[in-house]
Short mmCIF file of C-alpha atoms in Angstrom, two decimals:
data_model
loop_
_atom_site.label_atom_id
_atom_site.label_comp_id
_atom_site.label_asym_id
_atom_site.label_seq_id
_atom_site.Cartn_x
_atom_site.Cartn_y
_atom_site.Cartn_z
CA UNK A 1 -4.07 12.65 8.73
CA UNK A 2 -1.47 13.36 5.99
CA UNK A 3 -0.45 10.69 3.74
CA UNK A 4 3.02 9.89 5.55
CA UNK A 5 1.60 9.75 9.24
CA UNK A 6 -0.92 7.23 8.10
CA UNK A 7 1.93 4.94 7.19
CA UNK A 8 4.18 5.56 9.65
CA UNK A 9 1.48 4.66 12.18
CA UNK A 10 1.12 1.86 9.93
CA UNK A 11 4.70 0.92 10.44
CA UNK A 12 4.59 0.97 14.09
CA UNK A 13 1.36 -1.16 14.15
CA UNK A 14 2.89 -3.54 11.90
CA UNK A 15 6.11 -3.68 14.53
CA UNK A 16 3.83 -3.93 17.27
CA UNK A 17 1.54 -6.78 15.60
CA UNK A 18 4.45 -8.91 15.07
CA UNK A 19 4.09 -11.45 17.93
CA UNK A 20 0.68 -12.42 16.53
CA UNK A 21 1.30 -11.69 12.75
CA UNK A 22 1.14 -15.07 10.56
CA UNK A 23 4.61 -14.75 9.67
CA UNK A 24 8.07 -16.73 9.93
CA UNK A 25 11.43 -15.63 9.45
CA UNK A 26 13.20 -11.88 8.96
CA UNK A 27 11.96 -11.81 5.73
CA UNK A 28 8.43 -12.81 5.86
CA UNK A 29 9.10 -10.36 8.96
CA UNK A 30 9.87 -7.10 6.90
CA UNK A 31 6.78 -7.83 4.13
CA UNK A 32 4.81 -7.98 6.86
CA UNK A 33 5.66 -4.70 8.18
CA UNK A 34 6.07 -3.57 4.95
CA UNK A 35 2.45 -4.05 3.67
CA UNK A 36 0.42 -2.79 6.92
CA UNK A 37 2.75 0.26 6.49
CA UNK A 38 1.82 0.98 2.62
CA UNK A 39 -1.71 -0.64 3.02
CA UNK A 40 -2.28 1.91 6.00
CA UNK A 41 -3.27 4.67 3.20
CA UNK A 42 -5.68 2.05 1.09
CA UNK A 43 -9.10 3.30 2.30
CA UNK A 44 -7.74 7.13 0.66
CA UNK A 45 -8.17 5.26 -2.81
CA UNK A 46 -11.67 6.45 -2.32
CA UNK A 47 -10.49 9.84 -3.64
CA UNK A 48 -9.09 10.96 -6.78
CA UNK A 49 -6.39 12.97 -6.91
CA UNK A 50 -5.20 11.30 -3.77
CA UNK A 51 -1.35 10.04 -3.30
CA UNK A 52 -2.53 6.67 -3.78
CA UNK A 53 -5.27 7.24 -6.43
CA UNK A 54 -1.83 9.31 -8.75
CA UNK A 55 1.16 6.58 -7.85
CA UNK A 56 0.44 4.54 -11.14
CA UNK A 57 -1.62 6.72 -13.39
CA UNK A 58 -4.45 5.46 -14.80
CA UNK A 59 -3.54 1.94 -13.24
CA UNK A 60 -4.77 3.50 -9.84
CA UNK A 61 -6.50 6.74 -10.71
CA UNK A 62 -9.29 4.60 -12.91
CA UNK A 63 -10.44 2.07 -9.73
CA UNK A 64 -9.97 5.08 -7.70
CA UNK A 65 -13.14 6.50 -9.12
CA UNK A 66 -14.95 3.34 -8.95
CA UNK A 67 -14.00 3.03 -5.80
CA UNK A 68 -15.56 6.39 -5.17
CA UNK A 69 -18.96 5.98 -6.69
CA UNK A 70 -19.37 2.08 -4.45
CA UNK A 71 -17.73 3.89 -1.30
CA UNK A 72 -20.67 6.95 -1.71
CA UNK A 73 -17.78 9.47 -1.85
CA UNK A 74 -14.90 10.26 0.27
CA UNK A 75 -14.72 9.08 3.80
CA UNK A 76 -17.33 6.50 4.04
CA UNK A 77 -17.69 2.95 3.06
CA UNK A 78 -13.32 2.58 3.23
CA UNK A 79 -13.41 4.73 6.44
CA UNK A 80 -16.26 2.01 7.81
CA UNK A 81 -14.50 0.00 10.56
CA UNK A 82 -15.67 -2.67 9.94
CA UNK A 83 -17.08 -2.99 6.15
CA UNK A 84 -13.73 -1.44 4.79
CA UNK A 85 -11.59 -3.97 6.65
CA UNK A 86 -14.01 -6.92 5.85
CA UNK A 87 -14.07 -6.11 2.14
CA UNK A 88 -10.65 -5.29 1.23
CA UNK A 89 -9.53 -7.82 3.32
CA UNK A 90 -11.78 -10.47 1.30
CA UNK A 91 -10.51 -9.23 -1.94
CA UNK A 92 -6.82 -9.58 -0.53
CA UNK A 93 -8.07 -13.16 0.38
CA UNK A 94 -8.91 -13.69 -3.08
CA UNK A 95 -5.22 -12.58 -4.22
CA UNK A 96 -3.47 -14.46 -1.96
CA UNK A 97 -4.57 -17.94 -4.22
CA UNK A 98 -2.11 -16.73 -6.59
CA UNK A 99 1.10 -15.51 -6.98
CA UNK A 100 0.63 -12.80 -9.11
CA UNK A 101 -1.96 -11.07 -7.94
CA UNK A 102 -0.31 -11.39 -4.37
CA UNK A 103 2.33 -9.87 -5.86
CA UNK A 104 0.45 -6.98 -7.34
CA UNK A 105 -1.07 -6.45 -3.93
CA UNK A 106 2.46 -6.36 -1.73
CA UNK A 107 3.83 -4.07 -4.42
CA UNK A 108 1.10 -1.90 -3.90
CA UNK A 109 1.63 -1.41 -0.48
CA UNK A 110 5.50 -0.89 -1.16
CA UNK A 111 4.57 1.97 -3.64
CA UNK A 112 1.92 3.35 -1.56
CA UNK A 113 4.89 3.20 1.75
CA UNK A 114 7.74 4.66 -1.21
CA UNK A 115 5.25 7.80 -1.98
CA UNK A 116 4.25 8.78 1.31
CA UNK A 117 7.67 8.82 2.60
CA UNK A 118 9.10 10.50 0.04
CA UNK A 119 10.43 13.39 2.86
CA UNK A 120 12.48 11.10 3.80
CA UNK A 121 13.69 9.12 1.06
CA UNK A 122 16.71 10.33 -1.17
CA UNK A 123 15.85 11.36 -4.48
CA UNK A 124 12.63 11.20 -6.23
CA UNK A 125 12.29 8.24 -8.34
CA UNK A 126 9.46 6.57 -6.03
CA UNK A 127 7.26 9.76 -6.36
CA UNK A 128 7.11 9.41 -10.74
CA UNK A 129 4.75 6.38 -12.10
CA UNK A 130 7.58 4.47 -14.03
CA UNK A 131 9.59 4.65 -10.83
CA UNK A 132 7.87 3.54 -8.21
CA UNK A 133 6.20 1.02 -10.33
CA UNK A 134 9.61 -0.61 -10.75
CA UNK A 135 10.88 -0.78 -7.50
CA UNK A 136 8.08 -1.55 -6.05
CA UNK A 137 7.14 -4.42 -8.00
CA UNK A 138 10.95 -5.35 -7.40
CA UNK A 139 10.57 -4.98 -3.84
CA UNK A 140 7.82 -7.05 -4.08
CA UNK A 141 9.17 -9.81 -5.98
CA UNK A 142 12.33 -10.09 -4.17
CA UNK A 143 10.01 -10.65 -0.71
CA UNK A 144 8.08 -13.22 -2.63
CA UNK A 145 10.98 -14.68 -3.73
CA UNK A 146 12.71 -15.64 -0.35
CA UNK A 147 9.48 -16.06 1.51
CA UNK A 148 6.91 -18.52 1.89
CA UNK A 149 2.83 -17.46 -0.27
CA UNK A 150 1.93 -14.57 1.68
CA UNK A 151 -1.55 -16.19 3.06
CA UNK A 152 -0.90 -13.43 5.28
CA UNK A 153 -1.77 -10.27 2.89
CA UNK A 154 -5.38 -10.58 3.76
CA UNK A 155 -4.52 -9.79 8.03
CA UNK A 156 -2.06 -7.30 6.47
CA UNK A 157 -4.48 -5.51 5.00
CA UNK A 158 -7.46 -5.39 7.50
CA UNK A 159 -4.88 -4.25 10.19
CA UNK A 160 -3.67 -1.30 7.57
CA UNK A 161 -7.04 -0.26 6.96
CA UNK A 162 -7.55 -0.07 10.71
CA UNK A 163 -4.63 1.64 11.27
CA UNK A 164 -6.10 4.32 8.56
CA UNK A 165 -9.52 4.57 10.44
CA UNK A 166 -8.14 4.74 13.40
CA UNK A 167 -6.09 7.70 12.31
CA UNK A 168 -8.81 9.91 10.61
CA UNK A 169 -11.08 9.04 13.73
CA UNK A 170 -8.93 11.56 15.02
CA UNK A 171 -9.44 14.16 12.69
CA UNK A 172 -12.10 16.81 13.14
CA UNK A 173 -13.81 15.53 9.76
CA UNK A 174 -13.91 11.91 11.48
CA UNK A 175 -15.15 8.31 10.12
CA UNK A 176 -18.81 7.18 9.93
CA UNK A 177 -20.59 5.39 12.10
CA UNK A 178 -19.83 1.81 11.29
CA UNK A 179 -22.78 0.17 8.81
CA UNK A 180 -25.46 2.87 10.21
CA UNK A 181 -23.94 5.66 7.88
CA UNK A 182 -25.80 3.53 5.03
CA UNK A 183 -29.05 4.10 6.82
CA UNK A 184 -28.34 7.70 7.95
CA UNK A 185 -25.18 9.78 7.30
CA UNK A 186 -23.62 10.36 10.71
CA UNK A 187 -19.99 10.73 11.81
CA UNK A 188 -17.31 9.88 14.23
CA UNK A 189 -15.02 12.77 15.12
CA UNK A 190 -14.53 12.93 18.79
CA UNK A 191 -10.91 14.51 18.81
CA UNK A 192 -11.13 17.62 16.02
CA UNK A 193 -7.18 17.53 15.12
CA UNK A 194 -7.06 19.21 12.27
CA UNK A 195 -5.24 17.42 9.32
CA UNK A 196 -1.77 18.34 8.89
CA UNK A 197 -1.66 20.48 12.43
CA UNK A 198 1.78 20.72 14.14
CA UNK A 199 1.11 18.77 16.78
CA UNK A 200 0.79 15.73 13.97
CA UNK A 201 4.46 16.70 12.83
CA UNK A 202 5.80 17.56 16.11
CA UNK A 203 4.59 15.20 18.16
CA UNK A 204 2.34 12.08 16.55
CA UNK A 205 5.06 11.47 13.45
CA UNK A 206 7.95 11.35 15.76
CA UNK A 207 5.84 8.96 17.95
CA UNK A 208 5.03 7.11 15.07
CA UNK A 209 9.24 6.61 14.21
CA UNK A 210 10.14 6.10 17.96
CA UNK A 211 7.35 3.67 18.30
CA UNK A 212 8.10 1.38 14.97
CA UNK A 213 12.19 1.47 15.76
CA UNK A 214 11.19 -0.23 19.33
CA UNK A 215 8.80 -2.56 18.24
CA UNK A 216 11.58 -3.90 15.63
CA UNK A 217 13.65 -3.85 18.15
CA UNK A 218 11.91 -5.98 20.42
CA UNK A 219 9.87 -8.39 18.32
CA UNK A 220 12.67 -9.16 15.55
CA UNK A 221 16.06 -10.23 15.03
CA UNK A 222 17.20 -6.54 15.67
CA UNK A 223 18.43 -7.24 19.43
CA UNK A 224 20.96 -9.10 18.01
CA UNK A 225 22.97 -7.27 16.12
CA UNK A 226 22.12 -3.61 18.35
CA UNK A 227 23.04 -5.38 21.69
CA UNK A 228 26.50 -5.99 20.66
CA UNK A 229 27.21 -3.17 19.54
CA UNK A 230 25.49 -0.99 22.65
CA UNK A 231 27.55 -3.57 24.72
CA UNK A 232 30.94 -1.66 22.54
CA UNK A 233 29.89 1.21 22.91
CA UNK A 234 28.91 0.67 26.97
#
């Protein structure tokens, strides 16, 4: 899938989670949505020359590459359901004990949600290194700021990576076959949509937007202020 489906789909799974996401208050509320959303595209840092692996230069582009050569190359060990999940959400764990590295993790799923919806964004400040490095490291501090430690980044980010698999499962290239691709090189691909094909514009990215409006809708603070004015309008 292309780089703006996977976090739109991560969006709406981030809505949808909501009732059973760790989290307390609007704020907390949005981070949380937030990070699922960016984190959604983390198992692509497997490839150089991917959105992710170019967003901060060689602050994402180096561990991209070693990310590569422990993964076995693209679309294995971060497309495994459940070793990519396990292990980035571990290493999310670990981040979580401190402030700053939770930071660093939150803004990277705020850069990685400010690049791949860039086609929808105004301007193009979030697609150059120096800019999206700001505001997302902004964006992430201002979350931190007025929220309680995210303990929550490490459920964030097992439920983005799902998201991910989930998505290129679809694909005609596919995802391996959890923990037996180490054994024997085998894929998942029981679908064959072809990355980037219109019915993933016309039809699966609108989903995707219909899908996270409702979920906020339902499972925030959202009702109240749409219901009044729906009621004006009625």
């Amino acid at each position: 899938m292309l780089g703006h489906s996977h976090a739109l789909s991560g969006f709406a799974v981030g809505a949808a989670s909501l009732p059973w996401a760790p989290v307390d208050g609007t704020v907390a509320q949005v981070a949380w949505v937030s990070a699922v959303g960016g984190l959604a595209m983390l198992p692509d840092l497997d490839q150089q020359g991917s959105t992710i692996s170019r967003m901060w230069g060689p602050l994402t582009d180096v561990p991209s590459g070693l990310v590569n050569t422990i993964a076995r190359g693209h679309r294995w060990g971060t497309h495994d359901a459940v070793l990519a999940p396990l292990a980035f959400g571990l290493l999310a764990h670990a981040a979580s004990w401190n402030r700053w590295s939770s930071l660093v993790v939150l803004a990277l799923a705020i850069g990685l949600a400010l690049r791949a919806l860039h086609v929808v964004i105004p301007g193009r400040a979030e697609n150059t290194v120096i800019g999206n490095l700001v505001l997302s490291v902004g964006g992430a501090w201002l979350l931190l700021a007025h929220s309680p430690a995210p303990a929550w980044l490490p459920w964030a980010v097992a439920v983005g990576v799902l998201t991910h698999i989930a998505g290129d499962w679809l694909t005609r290239e596919g995802v391996p076959v959890p923990v037996l691709w180490l054994v024997r090189r085998s894929r998942l691909a029981p679908v064959h949509l072809r990355t980037g094909a219109t019915v993933e514009k016309t039809v699966l990215v609108p989903l995707f937007v219909v899908a996270t409006l409702a979920f906020l809708y339902l499972n925030t603070g959202a009702q109240q202020l749409v219901d009044p004015l729906l009621a004006r309008l009625g």
